[in-house]
PDB file of N, CA and C in Angstrom:
ATOM      1  N   MET A1121       0.853  -1.170   0.000  1.00 96.00           N
ATOM      2  CA  MET A1121       0.000   0.000   0.000  1.00 96.00           C
ATOM      3  C   MET A1121       0.904   1.241   0.000  1.00 96.00           C
ATOM      4  N   VAL A1122       0.392   2.334  -0.545  1.00 97.00           N
ATOM      5  CA  VAL A1122       1.178   3.556  -0.682  1.00 97.00           C
ATOM      6  C   VAL A1122       0.469   4.709   0.039  1.00 97.00           C
ATOM      7  N   SER A1123       1.230   5.495   0.788  1.00 97.00           N
ATOM      8  CA  SER A1123       0.679   6.647   1.501  1.00 97.00           C
ATOM      9  C   SER A1123       0.189   7.706   0.519  1.00 97.00           C
ATOM     10  N   ASP A1124      -1.013   8.224   0.788  1.00 98.00           N
ATOM     11  CA  ASP A1124      -1.556   9.306  -0.031  1.00 98.00           C
ATOM     12  C   ASP A1124      -0.812  10.617   0.189  1.00 98.00           C
ATOM     13  N   ILE A1125      -0.095  10.734   1.296  1.00 97.00           N
ATOM     14  CA  ILE A1125       0.610  11.982   1.600  1.00 97.00           C
ATOM     15  C   ILE A1125       2.020  11.986   1.031  1.00 97.00           C
ATOM     16  N   THR A1126       2.766  10.912   1.316  1.00 97.00           N
ATOM     17  CA  THR A1126       4.192  10.914   0.960  1.00 97.00           C
ATOM     18  C   THR A1126       4.575   9.943  -0.142  1.00 97.00           C
ATOM     19  N   GLY A1127       3.689   9.006  -0.456  1.00 97.00           N
ATOM     20  CA  GLY A1127       4.018   7.998  -1.454  1.00 97.00           C
ATOM     21  C   GLY A1127       4.857   6.851  -0.911  1.00 97.00           C
ATOM     22  N   VAL A1128       5.093   6.830   0.392  1.00 97.00           N
ATOM     23  CA  VAL A1128       5.872   5.770   1.020  1.00 97.00           C
ATOM     24  C   VAL A1128       5.068   4.470   0.991  1.00 97.00           C
ATOM     25  N   GLU A1129       5.747   3.387   0.651  1.00 98.00           N
ATOM     26  CA  GLU A1129       5.099   2.076   0.634  1.00 98.00           C
ATOM     27  C   GLU A1129       5.295   1.386   1.978  1.00 98.00           C
ATOM     28  N   ALA A1130       4.246   0.681   2.416  1.00 98.00           N
ATOM     29  CA  ALA A1130       4.308  -0.081   3.658  1.00 98.00           C
ATOM     30  C   ALA A1130       3.199  -1.125   3.625  1.00 98.00           C
ATOM     31  N   SER A1131       3.209  -1.995   4.610  1.00 97.00           N
ATOM     32  CA  SER A1131       2.180  -3.023   4.734  1.00 97.00           C
ATOM     33  C   SER A1131       0.829  -2.357   5.026  1.00 97.00           C
ATOM     34  N   GLU A1132      -0.219  -2.943   4.516  1.00 97.00           N
ATOM     35  CA  GLU A1132      -1.565  -2.396   4.727  1.00 97.00           C
ATOM     36  C   GLU A1132      -1.893  -2.261   6.217  1.00 97.00           C
ATOM     37  N   ASP A1133      -1.373  -3.180   7.032  1.00 97.00           N
ATOM     38  CA  ASP A1133      -1.620  -3.138   8.477  1.00 97.00           C
ATOM     39  C   ASP A1133      -0.996  -1.917   9.146  1.00 97.00           C
ATOM     40  N   ASP A1134      -0.025  -1.297   8.505  1.00 98.00           N
ATOM     41  CA  ASP A1134       0.652  -0.132   9.082  1.00 98.00           C
ATOM     42  C   ASP A1134      -0.130   1.158   8.882  1.00 98.00           C
ATOM     43  N   PHE A1135      -1.115   1.158   8.011  1.00 97.00           N
ATOM     44  CA  PHE A1135      -1.828   2.383   7.650  1.00 97.00           C
ATOM     45  C   PHE A1135      -3.034   2.655   8.535  1.00 97.00           C
ATOM     46  N   VAL A1136      -3.371   3.931   8.616  1.00 97.00           N
ATOM     47  CA  VAL A1136      -4.623   4.375   9.232  1.00 97.00           C
ATOM     48  C   VAL A1136      -5.351   5.222   8.197  1.00 97.00           C
ATOM     49  N   GLN A1137      -6.635   5.396   8.398  1.00 97.00           N
ATOM     50  CA  GLN A1137      -7.406   6.244   7.500  1.00 97.00           C
ATOM     51  C   GLN A1137      -7.588   7.603   8.158  1.00 97.00           C
ATOM     52  N   LEU A1138      -7.287   8.642   7.426  1.00 97.00           N
ATOM     53  CA  LEU A1138      -7.464  10.018   7.879  1.00 97.00           C
ATOM     54  C   LEU A1138      -8.624  10.608   7.093  1.00 97.00           C
ATOM     55  N   VAL A1139      -9.705  10.943   7.781  1.00 95.00           N
ATOM     56  CA  VAL A1139     -10.874  11.520   7.120  1.00 95.00           C
ATOM     57  C   VAL A1139     -10.862  13.021   7.366  1.00 95.00           C
ATOM     58  N   VAL A1140     -10.807  13.784   6.304  1.00 94.00           N
ATOM     59  CA  VAL A1140     -10.841  15.244   6.381  1.00 94.00           C
ATOM     60  C   VAL A1140     -12.302  15.639   6.195  1.00 94.00           C
ATOM     61  N   ARG A1141     -12.948  16.028   7.268  1.00 89.00           N
ATOM     62  CA  ARG A1141     -14.383  16.312   7.232  1.00 89.00           C
ATOM     63  C   ARG A1141     -14.699  17.717   6.718  1.00 89.00           C
ATOM     64  N   ASN A1142     -13.788  18.648   6.938  1.00 86.00           N
ATOM     65  CA  ASN A1142     -14.050  20.026   6.525  1.00 86.00           C
ATOM     66  C   ASN A1142     -12.726  20.673   6.151  1.00 86.00           C
ATOM     67  N   HIS A1143     -12.652  21.192   4.943  1.00 89.00           N
ATOM     68  CA  HIS A1143     -11.434  21.846   4.457  1.00 89.00           C
ATOM     69  C   HIS A1143     -11.848  22.854   3.397  1.00 89.00           C
ATOM     70  N   LYS A1144     -11.255  24.014   3.416  1.00 88.00           N
ATOM     71  CA  LYS A1144     -11.634  25.089   2.483  1.00 88.00           C
ATOM     72  C   LYS A1144     -11.453  24.701   1.015  1.00 88.00           C
ATOM     73  N   ALA A1145     -10.555  23.757   0.715  1.00 95.00           N
ATOM     74  CA  ALA A1145     -10.252  23.409  -0.671  1.00 95.00           C
ATOM     75  C   ALA A1145     -11.260  22.438  -1.292  1.00 95.00           C
ATOM     76  N   VAL A1146     -12.121  21.825  -0.473  1.00 94.00           N
ATOM     77  CA  VAL A1146     -13.061  20.831  -1.005  1.00 94.00           C
ATOM     78  C   VAL A1146     -14.450  21.030  -0.407  1.00 94.00           C
ATOM     79  N   ASP A1147     -15.456  20.521  -1.111  1.00 92.00           N
ATOM     80  CA  ASP A1147     -16.842  20.664  -0.670  1.00 92.00           C
ATOM     81  C   ASP A1147     -17.403  19.418  -0.002  1.00 92.00           C
ATOM     82  N   GLU A1148     -16.597  18.381   0.117  1.00 94.00           N
ATOM     83  CA  GLU A1148     -17.064  17.132   0.724  1.00 94.00           C
ATOM     84  C   GLU A1148     -15.933  16.503   1.528  1.00 94.00           C
ATOM     85  N   ALA A1149     -16.276  15.556   2.387  1.00 94.00           N
ATOM     86  CA  ALA A1149     -15.262  14.853   3.172  1.00 94.00           C
ATOM     87  C   ALA A1149     -14.362  14.044   2.233  1.00 94.00           C
ATOM     88  N   LYS A1150     -13.105  13.977   2.581  1.00 96.00           N
ATOM     89  CA  LYS A1150     -12.119  13.217   1.798  1.00 96.00           C
ATOM     90  C   LYS A1150     -11.393  12.252   2.723  1.00 96.00           C
ATOM     91  N   GLN A1151     -10.974  11.112   2.177  1.00 97.00           N
ATOM     92  CA  GLN A1151     -10.298  10.078   2.955  1.00 97.00           C
ATOM     93  C   GLN A1151      -8.906   9.830   2.396  1.00 97.00           C
ATOM     94  N   LEU A1152      -7.929   9.761   3.288  1.00 97.00           N
ATOM     95  CA  LEU A1152      -6.547   9.494   2.901  1.00 97.00           C
ATOM     96  C   LEU A1152      -6.027   8.283   3.650  1.00 97.00           C
ATOM     97  N   ASP A1153      -5.218   7.468   2.986  1.00 98.00           N
ATOM     98  CA  ASP A1153      -4.504   6.373   3.637  1.00 98.00           C
ATOM     99  C   ASP A1153      -3.135   6.922   4.016  1.00 98.00           C
ATOM    100  N   VAL A1154      -2.837   6.903   5.306  1.00 98.00           N
ATOM    101  CA  VAL A1154      -1.593   7.499   5.792  1.00 98.00           C
ATOM    102  C   VAL A1154      -0.932   6.605   6.825  1.00 98.00           C
ATOM    103  N   LEU A1155       0.342   6.836   7.016  1.00 98.00           N
ATOM    104  CA  LEU A1155       1.072   6.173   8.092  1.00 98.00           C
ATOM    105  C   LEU A1155       0.977   7.044   9.339  1.00 98.00           C
ATOM    106  N   PRO A1156       0.806   6.469  10.514  1.00 97.00           N
ATOM    107  CA  PRO A1156       0.651   7.262  11.732  1.00 97.00           C
ATOM    108  C   PRO A1156       1.750   8.313  11.927  1.00 97.00           C
ATOM    109  N   GLY A1157       2.966   7.994  11.584  1.00 97.00           N
ATOM    110  CA  GLY A1157       4.063   8.937  11.745  1.00 97.00           C
ATOM    111  C   GLY A1157       3.928  10.179  10.877  1.00 97.00           C
ATOM    112  N   GLU A1158       3.211  10.051   9.767  1.00 97.00           N
ATOM    113  CA  GLU A1158       3.039  11.182   8.854  1.00 97.00           C
ATOM    114  C   GLU A1158       2.134  12.263   9.434  1.00 97.00           C
ATOM    115  N   ILE A1159       1.265  11.872  10.365  1.00 97.00           N
ATOM    116  CA  ILE A1159       0.348  12.847  10.955  1.00 97.00           C
ATOM    117  C   ILE A1159       0.637  13.087  12.433  1.00 97.00           C
ATOM    118  N   ALA A1160       1.715  12.511  12.923  1.00 96.00           N
ATOM    119  CA  ALA A1160       2.062  12.639  14.345  1.00 96.00           C
ATOM    120  C   ALA A1160       2.310  14.089  14.759  1.00 96.00           C
ATOM    121  N   ALA A1161       2.778  14.918  13.854  1.00 95.00           N
ATOM    122  CA  ALA A1161       3.089  16.309  14.184  1.00 95.00           C
ATOM    123  C   ALA A1161       1.848  17.200  14.247  1.00 95.00           C
ATOM    124  N   LEU A1162       0.705  16.695  13.795  1.00 95.00           N
ATOM    125  CA  LEU A1162      -0.519  17.494  13.867  1.00 95.00           C
ATOM    126  C   LEU A1162      -0.906  17.679  15.329  1.00 95.00           C
ATOM    127  N   LYS A1163      -1.110  18.903  15.724  1.00 92.00           N
ATOM    128  CA  LYS A1163      -1.494  19.190  17.104  1.00 92.00           C
ATOM    129  C   LYS A1163      -3.009  19.139  17.224  1.00 92.00           C
ATOM    130  N   GLU A1164      -3.466  18.490  18.257  1.00 91.00           N
ATOM    131  CA  GLU A1164      -4.896  18.391  18.492  1.00 91.00           C
ATOM    132  C   GLU A1164      -5.376  19.629  19.237  1.00 91.00           C
ATOM    133  N   ALA A1165      -6.420  20.230  18.756  1.00 92.00           N
ATOM    134  CA  ALA A1165      -7.005  21.387  19.421  1.00 92.00           C
ATOM    135  C   ALA A1165      -8.008  20.891  20.453  1.00 92.00           C
ATOM    136  N   ALA A1166      -7.901  21.407  21.650  1.00 93.00           N
ATOM    137  CA  ALA A1166      -8.775  20.955  22.731  1.00 93.00           C
ATOM    138  C   ALA A1166      -9.832  22.011  23.046  1.00 93.00           C
ATOM    139  N   ASP A1167     -10.885  21.568  23.689  1.00 95.00           N
ATOM    140  CA  ASP A1167     -11.950  22.453  24.167  1.00 95.00           C
ATOM    141  C   ASP A1167     -12.534  23.327  23.070  1.00 95.00           C
ATOM    142  N   LEU A1168     -12.887  22.692  21.962  1.00 95.00           N
ATOM    143  CA  LEU A1168     -13.513  23.422  20.863  1.00 95.00           C
ATOM    144  C   LEU A1168     -15.030  23.288  20.948  1.00 95.00           C
ATOM    145  N   VAL A1169     -15.711  24.300  20.499  1.00 96.00           N
ATOM    146  CA  VAL A1169     -17.166  24.292  20.398  1.00 96.00           C
ATOM    147  C   VAL A1169     -17.488  24.435  18.917  1.00 96.00           C
ATOM    148  N   ILE A1170     -18.270  23.504  18.382  1.00 93.00           N
ATOM    149  CA  ILE A1170     -18.653  23.529  16.971  1.00 93.00           C
ATOM    150  C   ILE A1170     -20.107  23.975  16.901  1.00 93.00           C
ATOM    151  N   LEU A1171     -20.333  25.045  16.193  1.00 95.00           N
ATOM    152  CA  LEU A1171     -21.651  25.659  16.121  1.00 95.00           C
ATOM    153  C   LEU A1171     -22.168  25.664  14.691  1.00 95.00           C
ATOM    154  N   GLU A1172     -23.477  25.658  14.562  1.00 94.00           N
ATOM    155  CA  GLU A1172     -24.103  25.842  13.254  1.00 94.00           C
ATOM    156  C   GLU A1172     -25.054  27.020  13.373  1.00 94.00           C
ATOM    157  N   VAL A1173     -24.907  27.985  12.504  1.00 95.00           N
ATOM    158  CA  VAL A1173     -25.779  29.152  12.485  1.00 95.00           C
ATOM    159  C   VAL A1173     -26.725  28.984  11.302  1.00 95.00           C
ATOM    160  N   LYS A1174     -28.031  28.947  11.589  1.00 94.00           N
ATOM    161  CA  LYS A1174     -29.046  28.765  10.548  1.00 94.00           C
ATOM    162  C   LYS A1174     -29.833  30.058  10.383  1.00 94.00           C
ATOM    163  N   ASN A1175     -30.096  30.415   9.126  1.00 94.00           N
ATOM    164  CA  ASN A1175     -30.856  31.627   8.844  1.00 94.00           C
ATOM    165  C   ASN A1175     -31.547  31.484   7.489  1.00 94.00           C
ATOM    166  N   ASN A1176     -32.866  31.387   7.507  1.00 93.00           N
ATOM    167  CA  ASN A1176     -33.663  31.328   6.275  1.00 93.00           C
ATOM    168  C   ASN A1176     -33.179  30.265   5.297  1.00 93.00           C
ATOM    169  N   GLY A1177     -32.895  29.080   5.786  1.00 91.00           N
ATOM    170  CA  GLY A1177     -32.472  27.987   4.919  1.00 91.00           C
ATOM    171  C   GLY A1177     -30.979  27.917   4.673  1.00 91.00           C
ATOM    172  N   ASP A1178     -30.257  28.968   4.970  1.00 94.00           N
ATOM    173  CA  ASP A1178     -28.800  28.951   4.844  1.00 94.00           C
ATOM    174  C   ASP A1178     -28.200  28.535   6.184  1.00 94.00           C
ATOM    175  N   SER A1179     -27.042  27.898   6.131  1.00 92.00           N
ATOM    176  CA  SER A1179     -26.362  27.575   7.374  1.00 92.00           C
ATOM    177  C   SER A1179     -24.858  27.677   7.166  1.00 92.00           C
ATOM    178  N   ARG A1180     -24.168  27.967   8.244  1.00 91.00           N
ATOM    179  CA  ARG A1180     -22.712  27.999   8.216  1.00 91.00           C
ATOM    180  C   ARG A1180     -22.207  27.442   9.537  1.00 91.00           C
ATOM    181  N   GLN A1181     -20.991  26.949   9.516  1.00 90.00           N
ATOM    182  CA  GLN A1181     -20.403  26.351  10.703  1.00 90.00           C
ATOM    183  C   GLN A1181     -19.354  27.294  11.274  1.00 90.00           C
ATOM    184  N   ILE A1182     -19.338  27.371  12.609  1.00 92.00           N
ATOM    185  CA  ILE A1182     -18.342  28.157  13.324  1.00 92.00           C
ATOM    186  C   ILE A1182     -17.651  27.224  14.310  1.00 92.00           C
ATOM    187  N   VAL A1183     -16.340  27.282  14.359  1.00 94.00           N
ATOM    188  CA  VAL A1183     -15.575  26.540  15.350  1.00 94.00           C
ATOM    189  C   VAL A1183     -14.858  27.571  16.208  1.00 94.00           C
ATOM    190  N   THR A1184     -15.062  27.515  17.513  1.00 96.00           N
ATOM    191  CA  THR A1184     -14.446  28.463  18.429  1.00 96.00           C
ATOM    192  C   THR A1184     -13.955  27.719  19.661  1.00 96.00           C
ATOM    193  N   THR A1185     -13.195  28.384  20.480  1.00 95.00           N
ATOM    194  CA  THR A1185     -12.737  27.754  21.713  1.00 95.00           C
ATOM    195  C   THR A1185     -13.844  27.845  22.760  1.00 95.00           C
ATOM    196  N   LEU A1186     -13.802  26.937  23.698  1.00 96.00           N
ATOM    197  CA  LEU A1186     -14.772  26.945  24.783  1.00 96.00           C
ATOM    198  C   LEU A1186     -14.678  28.257  25.566  1.00 96.00           C
ATOM    199  N   ALA A1187     -13.470  28.743  25.784  1.00 96.00           N
ATOM    200  CA  ALA A1187     -13.288  29.995  26.523  1.00 96.00           C
ATOM    201  C   ALA A1187     -13.974  31.164  25.812  1.00 96.00           C
ATOM    202  N   GLU A1188     -13.818  31.261  24.493  1.00 96.00           N
ATOM    203  CA  GLU A1188     -14.461  32.337  23.732  1.00 96.00           C
ATOM    204  C   GLU A1188     -15.981  32.194  23.752  1.00 96.00           C
ATOM    205  N   PHE A1189     -16.469  30.965  23.626  1.00 96.00           N
ATOM    206  CA  PHE A1189     -17.915  30.723  23.634  1.00 96.00           C
ATOM    207  C   PHE A1189     -18.508  31.106  24.983  1.00 96.00           C
ATOM    208  N   ARG A1190     -17.805  30.749  26.060  1.00 97.00           N
ATOM    209  CA  ARG A1190     -18.303  31.063  27.406  1.00 97.00           C
ATOM    210  C   ARG A1190     -18.369  32.565  27.667  1.00 97.00           C
ATOM    211  N   LYS A1191     -17.602  33.363  26.944  1.00 98.00           N
ATOM    212  CA  LYS A1191     -17.688  34.816  27.093  1.00 98.00           C
ATOM    213  C   LYS A1191     -19.040  35.328  26.611  1.00 98.00           C
ATOM    214  N   VAL A1192     -19.675  34.587  25.709  1.00 97.00           N
ATOM    215  CA  VAL A1192     -20.946  34.998  25.109  1.00 97.00           C
ATOM    216  C   VAL A1192     -22.122  34.216  25.696  1.00 97.00           C
ATOM    217  N   VAL A1193     -21.941  32.916  25.907  1.00 96.00           N
ATOM    218  CA  VAL A1193     -23.025  32.052  26.374  1.00 96.00           C
ATOM    219  C   VAL A1193     -22.562  31.265  27.602  1.00 96.00           C
ATOM    220  N   PRO A1194     -23.147  31.537  28.776  1.00 96.00           N
ATOM    221  CA  PRO A1194     -22.770  30.795  29.984  1.00 96.00           C
ATOM    222  C   PRO A1194     -23.199  29.323  29.902  1.00 96.00           C
ATOM    223  N   ASP A1195     -22.481  28.461  30.605  1.00 96.00           N
ATOM    224  CA  ASP A1195     -22.796  27.027  30.627  1.00 96.00           C
ATOM    225  C   ASP A1195     -24.242  26.763  31.021  1.00 96.00           C
ATOM    226  N   GLU A1196     -24.782  27.552  31.957  1.00 96.00           N
ATOM    227  CA  GLU A1196     -26.151  27.322  32.438  1.00 96.00           C
ATOM    228  C   GLU A1196     -27.170  27.457  31.306  1.00 96.00           C
ATOM    229  N   ILE A1197     -26.910  28.354  30.378  1.00 95.00           N
ATOM    230  CA  ILE A1197     -27.817  28.538  29.241  1.00 95.00           C
ATOM    231  C   ILE A1197     -27.818  27.284  28.366  1.00 95.00           C
ATOM    232  N   ILE A1198     -26.633  26.743  28.104  1.00 93.00           N
ATOM    233  CA  ILE A1198     -26.525  25.544  27.266  1.00 93.00           C
ATOM    234  C   ILE A1198     -27.163  24.343  27.945  1.00 93.00           C
ATOM    235  N   VAL A1199     -26.893  24.180  29.230  1.00 93.00           N
ATOM    236  CA  VAL A1199     -27.437  23.040  29.967  1.00 93.00           C
ATOM    237  C   VAL A1199     -28.964  23.066  29.952  1.00 93.00           C
ATOM    238  N   GLY A1200     -29.562  24.251  30.041  1.00 91.00           N
ATOM    239  CA  GLY A1200     -31.016  24.374  30.078  1.00 91.00           C
ATOM    240  C   GLY A1200     -31.686  24.477  28.721  1.00 91.00           C
ATOM    241  N   ALA A1201     -30.914  24.538  27.653  1.00 91.00           N
ATOM    242  CA  ALA A1201     -31.492  24.688  26.311  1.00 91.00           C
ATOM    243  C   ALA A1201     -32.141  23.398  25.833  1.00 91.00           C
ATOM    244  N   GLN A1202     -33.088  23.532  24.932  1.00 88.00           N
ATOM    245  CA  GLN A1202     -33.741  22.348  24.393  1.00 88.00           C
ATOM    246  C   GLN A1202     -32.826  21.637  23.412  1.00 88.00           C
ATOM    247  N   GLY A1203     -33.038  20.341  23.250  1.00 89.00           N
ATOM    248  CA  GLY A1203     -32.266  19.554  22.299  1.00 89.00           C
ATOM    249  C   GLY A1203     -32.736  19.779  20.875  1.00 89.00           C
ATOM    250  N   THR A1204     -32.030  19.213  19.936  1.00 86.00           N
ATOM    251  CA  THR A1204     -32.404  19.374  18.532  1.00 86.00           C
ATOM    252  C   THR A1204     -33.386  18.314  18.063  1.00 86.00           C
ATOM    253  N   ARG A1205     -33.662  17.348  18.896  1.00 82.00           N
ATOM    254  CA  ARG A1205     -34.605  16.287  18.530  1.00 82.00           C
ATOM    255  C   ARG A1205     -35.921  16.482  19.266  1.00 82.00           C
ATOM    256  N   GLY A1206     -36.977  16.043  18.644  1.00 75.00           N
ATOM    257  CA  GLY A1206     -38.282  16.083  19.301  1.00 75.00           C
ATOM    258  C   GLY A1206     -38.971  17.430  19.182  1.00 75.00           C
ATOM    259  N   ARG A1207     -40.061  17.538  19.880  1.00 65.00           N
ATOM    260  CA  ARG A1207     -40.905  18.713  19.839  1.00 65.00           C
ATOM    261  C   ARG A1207     -40.290  19.857  20.644  1.00 65.00           C
ATOM    262  N   ARG A1208     -40.469  21.074  20.164  1.00 64.00           N
ATOM    263  CA  ARG A1208     -39.982  22.243  20.895  1.00 64.00           C
ATOM    264  C   ARG A1208     -40.740  22.369  22.213  1.00 64.00           C
ATOM    265  N   ILE A1209     -40.071  22.807  23.241  1.00 62.00           N
ATOM    266  CA  ILE A1209     -40.675  22.976  24.560  1.00 62.00           C
ATOM    267  C   ILE A1209     -41.835  23.965  24.436  1.00 62.00           C
ATOM    268  N   GLY A1210     -42.977  23.571  24.997  1.00 65.00           N
ATOM    269  CA  GLY A1210     -44.153  24.444  25.023  1.00 65.00           C
ATOM    270  C   GLY A1210     -44.976  24.447  23.746  1.00 65.00           C
ATOM    271  N   VAL A1211     -44.621  23.608  22.775  1.00 64.00           N
ATOM    272  CA  VAL A1211     -45.365  23.556  21.515  1.00 64.00           C
ATOM    273  C   VAL A1211     -46.194  22.279  21.483  1.00 64.00           C
ATOM    274  N   SER A1212     -47.468  22.423  21.241  1.00 66.00           N
ATOM    275  CA  SER A1212     -48.361  21.275  21.183  1.00 66.00           C
ATOM    276  C   SER A1212     -48.735  21.000  19.731  1.00 66.00           C
ATOM    277  N   PRO A1213     -48.745  19.730  19.314  1.00 67.00           N
ATOM    278  CA  PRO A1213     -49.107  19.427  17.929  1.00 67.00           C
ATOM    279  C   PRO A1213     -50.580  19.729  17.632  1.00 67.00           C
ATOM    280  N   LYS A1214     -51.409  19.893  18.674  1.00 70.00           N
ATOM    281  CA  LYS A1214     -52.824  20.177  18.494  1.00 70.00           C
ATOM    282  C   LYS A1214     -53.098  21.673  18.347  1.00 70.00           C
ATOM    283  N   ALA A1215     -52.105  22.489  18.601  1.00 60.00           N
ATOM    284  CA  ALA A1215     -52.316  23.953  18.552  1.00 60.00           C
ATOM    285  C   ALA A1215     -52.337  24.495  17.151  1.00 60.00           C
TER     286      ALA A1215
END
């Protein structure tokens, strides 16, 4: 098998799959076969909040740090917010 990043050949058992879910250069998720050492230098970002902003059928994604998000929205607001599944709080299907 050959690495999609470097072209290095190795046993299939040595490879991992790297799925790029969001990247400015492409409109869909992409999958790469890579050796673990090839991506070892990538630093993992911690405490991220992934948001979706919806407006009149359009949507966009925002990724921010938890610290920045907490400056705008306290944890108590998130904990008490309704989920995305099921009926909205206080809405009756008979109304």
